[in-house]
Short mmCIF file of C-alpha atoms in Angstrom, two decimals:
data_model
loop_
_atom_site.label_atom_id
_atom_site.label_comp_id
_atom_site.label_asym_id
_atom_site.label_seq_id
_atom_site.Cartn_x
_atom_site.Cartn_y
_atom_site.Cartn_z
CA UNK A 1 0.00 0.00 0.00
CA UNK A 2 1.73 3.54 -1.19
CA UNK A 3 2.41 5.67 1.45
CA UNK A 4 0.16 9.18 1.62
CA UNK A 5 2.12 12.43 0.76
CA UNK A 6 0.66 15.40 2.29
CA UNK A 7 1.65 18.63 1.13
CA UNK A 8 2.32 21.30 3.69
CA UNK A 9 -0.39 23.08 3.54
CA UNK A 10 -2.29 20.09 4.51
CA UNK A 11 -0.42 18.87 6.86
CA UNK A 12 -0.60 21.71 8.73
CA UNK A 13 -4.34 22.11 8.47
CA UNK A 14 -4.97 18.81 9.51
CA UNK A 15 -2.11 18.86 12.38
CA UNK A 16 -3.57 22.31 13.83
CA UNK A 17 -7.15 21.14 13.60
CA UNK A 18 -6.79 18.29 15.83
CA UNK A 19 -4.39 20.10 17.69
CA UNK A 20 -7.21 22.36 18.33
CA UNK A 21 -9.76 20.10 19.23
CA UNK A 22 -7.97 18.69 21.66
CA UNK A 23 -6.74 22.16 23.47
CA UNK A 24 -10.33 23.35 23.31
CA UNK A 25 -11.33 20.28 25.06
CA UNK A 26 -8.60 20.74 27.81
CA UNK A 27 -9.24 24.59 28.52
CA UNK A 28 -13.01 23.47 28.75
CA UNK A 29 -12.54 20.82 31.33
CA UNK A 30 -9.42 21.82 33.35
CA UNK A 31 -7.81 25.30 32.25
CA UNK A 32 -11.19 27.48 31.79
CA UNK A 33 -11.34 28.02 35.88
CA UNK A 34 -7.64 28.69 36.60
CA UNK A 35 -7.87 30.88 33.74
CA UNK A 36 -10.44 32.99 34.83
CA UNK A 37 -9.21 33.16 38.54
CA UNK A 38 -5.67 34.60 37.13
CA UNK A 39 -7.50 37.05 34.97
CA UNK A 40 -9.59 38.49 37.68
CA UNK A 41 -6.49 38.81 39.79
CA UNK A 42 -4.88 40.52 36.82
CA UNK A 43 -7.07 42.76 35.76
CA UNK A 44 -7.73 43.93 39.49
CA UNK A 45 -3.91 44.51 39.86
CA UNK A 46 -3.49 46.63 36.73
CA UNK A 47 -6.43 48.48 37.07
CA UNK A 48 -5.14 49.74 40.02
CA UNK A 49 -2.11 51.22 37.94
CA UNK A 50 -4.52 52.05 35.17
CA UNK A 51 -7.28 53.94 36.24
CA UNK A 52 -7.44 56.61 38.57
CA UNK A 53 -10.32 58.37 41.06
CA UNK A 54 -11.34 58.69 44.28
CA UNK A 55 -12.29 54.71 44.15
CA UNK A 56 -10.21 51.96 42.88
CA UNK A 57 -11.09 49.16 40.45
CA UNK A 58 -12.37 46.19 41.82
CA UNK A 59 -13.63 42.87 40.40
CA UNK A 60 -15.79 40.54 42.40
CA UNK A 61 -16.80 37.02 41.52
CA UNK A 62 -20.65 36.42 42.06
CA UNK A 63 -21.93 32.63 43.22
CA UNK A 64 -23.05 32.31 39.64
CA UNK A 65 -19.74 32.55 38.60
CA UNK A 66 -20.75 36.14 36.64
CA UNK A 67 -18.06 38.91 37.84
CA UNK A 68 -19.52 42.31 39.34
CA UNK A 69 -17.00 45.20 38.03
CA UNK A 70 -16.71 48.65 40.10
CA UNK A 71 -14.96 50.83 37.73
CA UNK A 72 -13.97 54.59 38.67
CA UNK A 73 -15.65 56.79 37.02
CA UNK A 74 -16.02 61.48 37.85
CA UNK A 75 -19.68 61.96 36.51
CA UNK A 76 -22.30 63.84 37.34
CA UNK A 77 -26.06 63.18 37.64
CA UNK A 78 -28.45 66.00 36.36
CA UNK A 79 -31.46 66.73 38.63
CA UNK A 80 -34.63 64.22 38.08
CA UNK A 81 -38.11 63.95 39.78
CA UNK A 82 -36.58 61.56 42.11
CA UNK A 83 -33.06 63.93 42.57
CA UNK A 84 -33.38 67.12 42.99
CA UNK A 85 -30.05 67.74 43.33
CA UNK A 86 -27.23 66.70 40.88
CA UNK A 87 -25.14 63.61 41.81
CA UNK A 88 -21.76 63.46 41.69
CA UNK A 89 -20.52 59.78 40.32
CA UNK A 90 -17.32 58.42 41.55
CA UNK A 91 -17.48 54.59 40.12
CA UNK A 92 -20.30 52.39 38.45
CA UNK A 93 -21.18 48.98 38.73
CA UNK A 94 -22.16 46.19 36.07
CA UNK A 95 -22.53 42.67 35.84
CA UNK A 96 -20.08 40.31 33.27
CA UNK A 97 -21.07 37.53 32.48
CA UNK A 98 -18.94 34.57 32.88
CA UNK A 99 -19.19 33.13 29.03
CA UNK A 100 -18.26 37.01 28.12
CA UNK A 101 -15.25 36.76 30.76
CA UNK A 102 -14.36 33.03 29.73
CA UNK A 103 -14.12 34.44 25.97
CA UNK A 104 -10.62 36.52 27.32
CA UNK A 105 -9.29 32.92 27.96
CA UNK A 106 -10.29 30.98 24.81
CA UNK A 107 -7.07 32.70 22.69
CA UNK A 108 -4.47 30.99 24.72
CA UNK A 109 -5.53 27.52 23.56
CA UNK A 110 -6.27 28.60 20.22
CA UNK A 111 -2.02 30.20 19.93
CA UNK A 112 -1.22 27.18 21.53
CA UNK A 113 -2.98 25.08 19.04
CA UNK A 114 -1.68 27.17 16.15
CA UNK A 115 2.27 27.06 17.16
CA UNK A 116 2.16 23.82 17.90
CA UNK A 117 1.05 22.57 14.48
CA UNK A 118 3.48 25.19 12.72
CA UNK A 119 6.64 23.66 11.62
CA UNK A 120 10.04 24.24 13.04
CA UNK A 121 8.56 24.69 16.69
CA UNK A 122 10.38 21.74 17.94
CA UNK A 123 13.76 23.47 17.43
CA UNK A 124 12.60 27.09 18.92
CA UNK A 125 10.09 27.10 21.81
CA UNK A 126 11.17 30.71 22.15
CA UNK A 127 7.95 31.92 19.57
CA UNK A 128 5.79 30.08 21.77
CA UNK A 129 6.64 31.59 24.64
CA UNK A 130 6.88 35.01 23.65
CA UNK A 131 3.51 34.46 22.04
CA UNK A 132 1.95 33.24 25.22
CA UNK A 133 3.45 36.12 27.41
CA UNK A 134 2.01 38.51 24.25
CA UNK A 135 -1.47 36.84 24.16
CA UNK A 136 -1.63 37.64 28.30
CA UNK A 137 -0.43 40.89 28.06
CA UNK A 138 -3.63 41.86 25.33
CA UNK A 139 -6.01 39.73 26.88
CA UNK A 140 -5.76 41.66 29.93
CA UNK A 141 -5.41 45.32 28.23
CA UNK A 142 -8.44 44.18 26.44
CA UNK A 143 -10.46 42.81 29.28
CA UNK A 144 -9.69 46.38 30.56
CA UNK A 145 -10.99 48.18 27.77
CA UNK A 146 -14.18 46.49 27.58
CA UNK A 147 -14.97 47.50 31.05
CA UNK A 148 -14.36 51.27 30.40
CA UNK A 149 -16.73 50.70 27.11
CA UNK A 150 -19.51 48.77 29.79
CA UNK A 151 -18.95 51.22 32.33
CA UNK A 152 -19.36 54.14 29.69
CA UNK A 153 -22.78 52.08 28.48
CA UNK A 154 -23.84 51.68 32.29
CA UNK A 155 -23.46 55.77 32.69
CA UNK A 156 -25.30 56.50 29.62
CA UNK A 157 -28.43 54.51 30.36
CA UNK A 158 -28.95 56.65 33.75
CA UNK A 159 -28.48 60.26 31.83
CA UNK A 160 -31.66 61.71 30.62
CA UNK A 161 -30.80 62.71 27.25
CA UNK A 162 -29.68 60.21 24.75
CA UNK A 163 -27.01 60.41 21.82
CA UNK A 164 -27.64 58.40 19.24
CA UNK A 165 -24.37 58.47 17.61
CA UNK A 166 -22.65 57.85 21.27
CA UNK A 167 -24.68 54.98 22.08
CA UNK A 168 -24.07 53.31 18.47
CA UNK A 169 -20.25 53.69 18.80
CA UNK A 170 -20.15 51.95 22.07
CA UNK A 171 -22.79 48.94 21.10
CA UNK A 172 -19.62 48.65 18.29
CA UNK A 173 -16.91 49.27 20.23
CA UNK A 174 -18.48 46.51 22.65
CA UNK A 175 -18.82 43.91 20.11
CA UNK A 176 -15.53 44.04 18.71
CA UNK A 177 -14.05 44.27 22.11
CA UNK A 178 -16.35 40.97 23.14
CA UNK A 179 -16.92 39.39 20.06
CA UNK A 180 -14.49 39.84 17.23
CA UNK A 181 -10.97 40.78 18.55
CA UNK A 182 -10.49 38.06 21.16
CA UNK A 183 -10.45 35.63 18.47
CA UNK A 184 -8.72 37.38 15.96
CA UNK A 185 -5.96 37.70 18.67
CA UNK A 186 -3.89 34.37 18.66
CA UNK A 187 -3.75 34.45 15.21
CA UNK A 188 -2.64 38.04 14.73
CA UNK A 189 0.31 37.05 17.25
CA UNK A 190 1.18 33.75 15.76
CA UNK A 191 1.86 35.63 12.51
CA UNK A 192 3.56 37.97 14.31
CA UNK A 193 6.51 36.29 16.80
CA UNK A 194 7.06 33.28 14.13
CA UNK A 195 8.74 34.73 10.93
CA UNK A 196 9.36 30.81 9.67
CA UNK A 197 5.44 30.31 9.79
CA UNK A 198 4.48 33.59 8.77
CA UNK A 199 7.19 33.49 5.65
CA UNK A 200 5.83 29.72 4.83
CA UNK A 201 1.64 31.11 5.13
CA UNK A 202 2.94 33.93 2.50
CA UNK A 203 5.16 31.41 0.85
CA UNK A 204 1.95 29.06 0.39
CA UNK A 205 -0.34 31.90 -0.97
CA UNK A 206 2.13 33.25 -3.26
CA UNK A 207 3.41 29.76 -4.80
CA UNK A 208 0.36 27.98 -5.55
CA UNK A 209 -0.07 27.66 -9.57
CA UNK A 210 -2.67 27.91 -11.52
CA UNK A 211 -4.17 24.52 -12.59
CA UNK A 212 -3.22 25.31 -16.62
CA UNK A 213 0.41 26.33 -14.93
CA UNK A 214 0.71 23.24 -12.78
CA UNK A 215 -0.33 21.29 -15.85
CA UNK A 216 2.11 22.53 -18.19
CA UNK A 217 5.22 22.38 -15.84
CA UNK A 218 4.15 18.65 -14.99
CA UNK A 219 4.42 18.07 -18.77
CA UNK A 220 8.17 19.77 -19.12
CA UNK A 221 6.72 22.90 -21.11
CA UNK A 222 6.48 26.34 -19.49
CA UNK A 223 3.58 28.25 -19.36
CA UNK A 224 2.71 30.57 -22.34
CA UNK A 225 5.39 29.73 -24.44
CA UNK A 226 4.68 27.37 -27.68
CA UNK A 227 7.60 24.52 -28.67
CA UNK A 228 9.44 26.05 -31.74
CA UNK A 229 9.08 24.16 -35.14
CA UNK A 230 11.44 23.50 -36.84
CA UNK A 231 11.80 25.59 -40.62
CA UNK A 232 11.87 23.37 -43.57
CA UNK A 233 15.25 23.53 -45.46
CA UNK A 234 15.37 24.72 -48.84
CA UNK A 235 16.33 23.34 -51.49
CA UNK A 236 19.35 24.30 -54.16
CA UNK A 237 19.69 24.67 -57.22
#
């Protein structure tokens, strides 16, 4: 029975989808909780350094498991039927839910999964573990920019008047901060600390022929150029 050849490409693909799998499976069942412990300590710790006010940042864990975020915040209440006086605002409170806090976590596995599979990591751990120090390092600065976005969100919902254009920029601003950059992440890094992978992913886009190309140099002939005939000789009189 031949042997199968795999190309690169496809070995990779195939090595970094079970790869994957199986890291996914493992951050689920046993790395999801430490995880999310050492991010809450994080993020408490360097939004002590990060944001300043009469009240520090704190970050409490709920039985549920959702995290309750006090975030300092100078603001200050117009009157209302049920103030008469304006409020000054110090901090504001809001609710995260733990799937939203768990999605901070879910890059490590996936750079994990991605180096791991890449070729040539073997013989260099350093791009892993730059990588993984990288992917910390934004998961937290990220983590901390979401809450200034939900603690912007939390503010705007108790001032009378309403902008529009304000509120739209912050329902965006909290769905790429939630939902699109956190997985974007690990790959964005990958490409970025391993030049051999990220030379080989160019390498593979830029080298692929064209099916009428790869046929022609698998015959001997090369592309767009037609065999020359020979001239018949003439004859002399």
């Amino acid at each position: 029975m031949p042997a199968i050849s795999l190309n690169p490409q496809t070995r990779f693909l195939l090595l970094g989808s079970a790869l994957l799998t199986g890291m996914l499976i493992l951050w689920w069942f046993v790395l999801l909780n430490p995880l999310l412990f050492l991010l809450r300590g994080a993020v408490q710790v360097c939004g002590g350094a990060v944001f300043s006010g009469r009240s520090e940042l704190s970050v409490t864990e709920a039985p549920s498991g959702d995290w309750t975020f006090e975030v300092p915040l100078e603001a200050t209440l117009p009157r209302s039927l049920e103030n008469p006086t304006p409020q000054q605002m110090h901090s504001i409170d809001f609710d995260l839910a733990r799937s939203d806090a768990g999605a901070f976590t879910f890059g490590l596995p996936v750079y994990w999964a991605i180096m791991l599979a890449a070729p040539g990591i073997r013989r260099n751990l350093r791009p892993l573990l730059l990588g993984t120090l990288a992917m910390v390092v934004l998961e937290i600065a990220l983590l901390l920019v979401t809450a200034e976005i939900y603690a912007h969100k939390a503010l705007a919902q108790l001032l009378p008047s309403q902008d529009p254009l304000g509120n739209w920029f912050l329902h965006f601003s909290e769905y790429l901060s939630v939902s699109a950059i956190p997985y974007v992440i690990p790959f964005a890094v990958a490409l970025w600390v391993d030049r051999e992978l990220r030379e080989q992913i160019f390498h593979w886009a830029s080298a692929a022929p064209l099916p009428a190309e790869a046929a022609a140099i698998s015959a001997g002939n090369r592309p767009g150029k037609r065999p020359r005939q020979m001239k018949p000789a003439r004859k002399r009189g």
